[in-house]
Amino acid sequence: MKKILLFLIIPLFLFSCNKNTTSNQVPRLILRYADNQPKDYPTTKAAEYFAASVEERTDGQISIKVYPDAQLGEEKSVLEQIQFGGIDCSRFSLGTLSELIPILSVLQLPYLYNDSEHMWRVLDGKIGNELIEEIEKYDLTGLCWFDAGARSFYSRVPINSTKDLEGKTIRVQESELMSQMIELFNATSLQLAYDDVYSALKMEIIDGAENNFPSYISKEHYQVAPYIFLDEHFRLPEIVIMSKVAKEKILNLNPEFLDIIKDCAIESSLYERKLWAEAEINAELKAAEAGCVITIPDYDERMKLRMITNPIYEKFTGREKVLISEINMQ
Ligand code: GCU
């Protein structure tokens, strides 16, 4: 009998010692990270990469659990939750975040950059850093920028020119600036959550929407809206944000961990950019294979589109106006 008891007790004792002494294997802080994209999307894969590096570099003391597929809510609701610390980290589209932090809207202007390299010169440079610092004023911490390519229009019916946008109902993110742009094209905007776009297209509540290639494919919009007008009106980066509550918990645990987390985020951003470039190519190929019709506006048409959106630029004054001219000079 004694023998049996010892046999049962010793492993239990060892297990509990193990738990207490090797604290580096038991997380002392668990953070929840939200993303509204699926598990195999570049941003969520980069989030997992971020989580793994944080875990490794804090000796397992911080564990980040990534919730893909909007499991913690759509972006607008996540933004509310992160402000009171209900969610610790999230990746946001700039379209959502600039509703809370208006200065970020300058990066959301239509036809702002010449190309992707131009955008990354801005984000990786002084302007990008200043804007990340600005986020701190809203009791949030900006960790890094992610690539989300360029957004173009797509529709259930052909769009071959700016004129074809007239009279159409186009879904936009829950963003006033986006709605304003649609109205300038004499179209009607409908602000809808990302998850509702597919059914709105299918039920013909909207004629079209606008997004980047990977989202267009991943959310299967291409099956119901096969006509793409590749005008690349927005080049909206995405940002990984951390709540003030999470930041304080990290600082209490070990002040050095905050810098570690920031470094890991920057590394995950470089990884995401690589994944993004591959995802864009694959999504474009998939659209072509599925028989989607892609119309690329020529230079004159692009200039026309840019001119139509001029009134949005004119609304920006003061510091924002200065920022826009600095961006143009990059
Ligand atoms: C992109 C972005 C999402 C966003 C979506 C939208 O796909 O990655 O975060 O929600 O655009 O148009 O709402």
mmCIF file of N, CA, C and O in Angstrom, residues 32-69:
data_model
loop_
_atom_site.group_PDB
_atom_site.id
_atom_site.type_symbol
_atom_site.label_atom_id
_atom_site.label_comp_id
_atom_site.label_asym_id
_atom_site.label_seq_id
_atom_site.Cartn_x
_atom_site.Cartn_y
_atom_site.Cartn_z
ATOM 1 N N ARG A 32 -4.278 38.915 -25.257
ATOM 2 C CA ARG A 32 -5.169 38.507 -26.359
ATOM 3 C C ARG A 32 -4.997 39.453 -27.544
ATOM 4 O O ARG A 32 -5.061 40.669 -27.399
ATOM 5 N N TYR A 33 -4.770 38.865 -28.716
ATOM 6 C CA TYR A 33 -4.470 39.631 -29.939
ATOM 7 C C TYR A 33 -5.577 39.348 -30.963
ATOM 8 O O TYR A 33 -5.840 38.183 -31.278
ATOM 9 N N ALA A 34 -6.219 40.385 -31.480
ATOM 10 C CA ALA A 34 -7.342 40.201 -32.419
ATOM 11 C C ALA A 34 -6.958 40.531 -33.856
ATOM 12 O O ALA A 34 -6.195 41.460 -34.115
ATOM 13 N N ASP A 35 -7.504 39.743 -34.776
ATOM 14 C CA ASP A 35 -7.362 40.046 -36.212
ATOM 15 C C ASP A 35 -8.643 39.579 -36.885
ATOM 16 O O ASP A 35 -9.171 38.523 -36.527
ATOM 17 N N ASN A 36 -9.165 40.350 -37.838
ATOM 18 C CA ASN A 36 -10.418 39.906 -38.468
ATOM 19 C C ASN A 36 -10.174 39.067 -39.726
ATOM 20 O O ASN A 36 -11.112 38.681 -40.407
ATOM 21 N N GLN A 37 -8.910 38.780 -40.009
ATOM 22 C CA GLN A 37 -8.603 37.947 -41.174
ATOM 23 C C GLN A 37 -8.438 36.490 -40.745
ATOM 24 O O GLN A 37 -8.166 36.213 -39.585
ATOM 25 N N PRO A 38 -8.582 35.553 -41.726
ATOM 26 C CA PRO A 38 -8.433 34.133 -41.368
ATOM 27 C C PRO A 38 -7.002 33.759 -40.981
ATOM 28 O O PRO A 38 -6.063 34.522 -41.205
ATOM 29 N N LYS A 39 -6.879 32.552 -40.463
ATOM 30 C CA LYS A 39 -5.608 32.022 -39.939
ATOM 31 C C LYS A 39 -4.459 32.013 -40.957
ATOM 32 O O LYS A 39 -3.314 32.207 -40.603
ATOM 33 N N ASP A 40 -4.812 31.788 -42.235
ATOM 34 C CA ASP A 40 -3.742 31.640 -43.231
ATOM 35 C C ASP A 40 -3.453 32.945 -43.985
ATOM 36 O O ASP A 40 -2.838 32.943 -45.041
ATOM 37 N N TYR A 41 -3.922 34.062 -43.461
ATOM 38 C CA TYR A 41 -3.738 35.363 -44.115
ATOM 39 C C TYR A 41 -2.406 35.976 -43.655
ATOM 40 O O TYR A 41 -1.963 35.700 -42.532
ATOM 41 N N PRO A 42 -1.743 36.783 -44.497
ATOM 42 C CA PRO A 42 -0.426 37.318 -44.088
ATOM 43 C C PRO A 42 -0.415 38.002 -42.721
ATOM 44 O O PRO A 42 0.525 37.801 -41.939
ATOM 45 N N THR A 43 -1.441 38.780 -42.413
ATOM 46 C CA THR A 43 -1.405 39.519 -41.138
ATOM 47 C C THR A 43 -1.524 38.580 -39.933
ATOM 48 O O THR A 43 -0.869 38.799 -38.908
ATOM 49 N N THR A 44 -2.347 37.534 -40.061
ATOM 50 C CA THR A 44 -2.506 36.621 -38.919
ATOM 51 C C THR A 44 -1.282 35.717 -38.777
ATOM 52 O O THR A 44 -0.874 35.385 -37.661
ATOM 53 N N LYS A 45 -0.688 35.346 -39.920
ATOM 54 C CA LYS A 45 0.542 34.548 -39.829
ATOM 55 C C LYS A 45 1.632 35.386 -39.162
ATOM 56 O O LYS A 45 2.416 34.885 -38.359
ATOM 57 N N ALA A 46 1.681 36.651 -39.501
ATOM 58 C CA ALA A 46 2.689 37.533 -38.883
ATOM 59 C C ALA A 46 2.394 37.714 -37.397
ATOM 60 O O ALA A 46 3.311 37.849 -36.587
ATOM 61 N N ALA A 47 1.114 37.703 -37.045
ATOM 62 C CA ALA A 47 0.752 37.828 -35.625
ATOM 63 C C ALA A 47 1.251 36.598 -34.858
ATOM 64 O O ALA A 47 1.769 36.714 -33.740
ATOM 65 N N GLU A 48 1.122 35.422 -35.460
ATOM 66 C CA GLU A 48 1.607 34.192 -34.816
ATOM 67 C C GLU A 48 3.132 34.234 -34.675
ATOM 68 O O GLU A 48 3.690 33.786 -33.685
ATOM 69 N N TYR A 49 3.774 34.774 -35.682
ATOM 70 C CA TYR A 49 5.236 34.922 -35.682
ATOM 71 C C TYR A 49 5.653 35.841 -34.527
ATOM 72 O O TYR A 49 6.588 35.565 -33.775
ATOM 73 N N PHE A 50 4.913 36.945 -34.389
ATOM 74 C CA PHE A 50 5.139 37.921 -33.318
ATOM 75 C C PHE A 50 4.978 37.226 -31.958
ATOM 76 O O PHE A 50 5.838 37.336 -31.079
ATOM 77 N N ALA A 51 3.871 36.478 -31.819
ATOM 78 C CA ALA A 51 3.590 35.788 -30.553
ATOM 79 C C ALA A 51 4.717 34.811 -30.204
ATOM 80 O O ALA A 51 5.172 34.762 -29.054
ATOM 81 N N ALA A 52 5.187 34.064 -31.213
ATOM 82 C CA ALA A 52 6.243 33.076 -30.948
ATOM 83 C C ALA A 52 7.531 33.774 -30.529
ATOM 84 O O ALA A 52 8.207 33.339 -29.584
ATOM 85 N N SER A 53 7.886 34.902 -31.210
ATOM 86 C CA SER A 53 9.143 35.563 -30.810
ATOM 87 C C SER A 53 9.028 36.188 -29.433
ATOM 88 O O SER A 53 9.989 36.162 -28.662
ATOM 89 N N VAL A 54 7.850 36.743 -29.102
ATOM 90 C CA VAL A 54 7.702 37.343 -27.764
ATOM 91 C C VAL A 54 7.846 36.258 -26.706
ATOM 92 O O VAL A 54 8.550 36.424 -25.704
ATOM 93 N N GLU A 55 7.196 35.136 -26.942
ATOM 94 C CA GLU A 55 7.263 34.038 -25.970
ATOM 95 C C GLU A 55 8.713 33.592 -25.765
ATOM 96 O O GLU A 55 9.177 33.419 -24.649
ATOM 97 N N GLU A 56 9.423 33.463 -26.898
ATOM 98 C CA GLU A 56 10.804 32.993 -26.805
ATOM 99 C C GLU A 56 11.687 34.012 -26.082
ATOM 100 O O GLU A 56 12.448 33.671 -25.189
ATOM 101 N N ARG A 57 11.520 35.283 -26.452
ATOM 102 C CA ARG A 57 12.443 36.290 -25.914
ATOM 103 C C ARG A 57 12.089 36.795 -24.518
ATOM 104 O O ARG A 57 12.845 37.544 -23.922
ATOM 105 N N THR A 58 10.915 36.382 -24.012
ATOM 106 C CA THR A 58 10.614 36.712 -22.607
ATOM 107 C C THR A 58 10.684 35.426 -21.768
ATOM 108 O O THR A 58 10.109 35.360 -20.685
ATOM 109 N N ASP A 59 11.373 34.420 -22.291
ATOM 110 C CA ASP A 59 11.518 33.124 -21.602
ATOM 111 C C ASP A 59 10.166 32.551 -21.211
ATOM 112 O O ASP A 59 9.993 32.036 -20.097
ATOM 113 N N GLY A 60 9.218 32.709 -22.059
ATOM 114 C CA GLY A 60 7.883 32.131 -21.812
ATOM 115 C C GLY A 60 7.056 32.912 -20.806
ATOM 116 O O GLY A 60 5.960 32.491 -20.441
ATOM 117 N N GLN A 61 7.556 34.078 -20.357
ATOM 118 C CA GLN A 61 6.797 34.820 -19.341
ATOM 119 C C GLN A 61 5.596 35.541 -19.933
ATOM 120 O O GLN A 61 4.619 35.794 -19.253
ATOM 121 N N ILE A 62 5.700 35.911 -21.217
ATOM 122 C CA ILE A 62 4.535 36.530 -21.878
ATOM 123 C C ILE A 62 4.064 35.608 -22.990
ATOM 124 O O ILE A 62 4.838 35.188 -23.850
ATOM 125 N N SER A 63 2.791 35.314 -22.947
ATOM 126 C CA SER A 63 2.220 34.476 -23.999
ATOM 127 C C SER A 63 1.139 35.302 -24.716
ATOM 128 O O SER A 63 0.296 35.934 -24.064
ATOM 129 N N ILE A 64 1.219 35.317 -26.050
ATOM 130 C CA ILE A 64 0.219 36.080 -26.818
ATOM 131 C C ILE A 64 -0.659 35.081 -27.560
ATOM 132 O O ILE A 64 -0.166 34.252 -28.318
ATOM 133 N N LYS A 65 -1.959 35.184 -27.321
ATOM 134 C CA LYS A 65 -2.886 34.259 -27.996
ATOM 135 C C LYS A 65 -3.583 35.023 -29.115
ATOM 136 O O LYS A 65 -4.216 36.050 -28.879
ATOM 137 N N VAL A 66 -3.402 34.527 -30.333
ATOM 138 C CA VAL A 66 -3.975 35.226 -31.496
ATOM 139 C C VAL A 66 -5.373 34.682 -31.798
ATOM 140 O O VAL A 66 -5.566 33.467 -31.903
ATOM 141 N N TYR A 67 -6.338 35.580 -31.926
ATOM 142 C CA TYR A 67 -7.721 35.209 -32.281
ATOM 143 C C TYR A 67 -8.004 35.697 -33.696
ATOM 144 O O TYR A 67 -8.230 36.893 -33.901
ATOM 145 N N PRO A 68 -7.975 34.808 -34.698
ATOM 146 C CA PRO A 68 -8.236 35.259 -36.080
ATOM 147 C C PRO A 68 -9.740 35.340 -36.360
ATOM 148 O O PRO A 68 -10.558 35.158 -35.455
ATOM 149 N N ASP A 69 -10.072 35.612 -37.621
ATOM 150 C CA ASP A 69 -11.466 35.521 -38.096
ATOM 151 C C ASP A 69 -12.459 36.375 -37.320
ATOM 152 O O ASP A 69 -13.617 35.957 -37.145
#
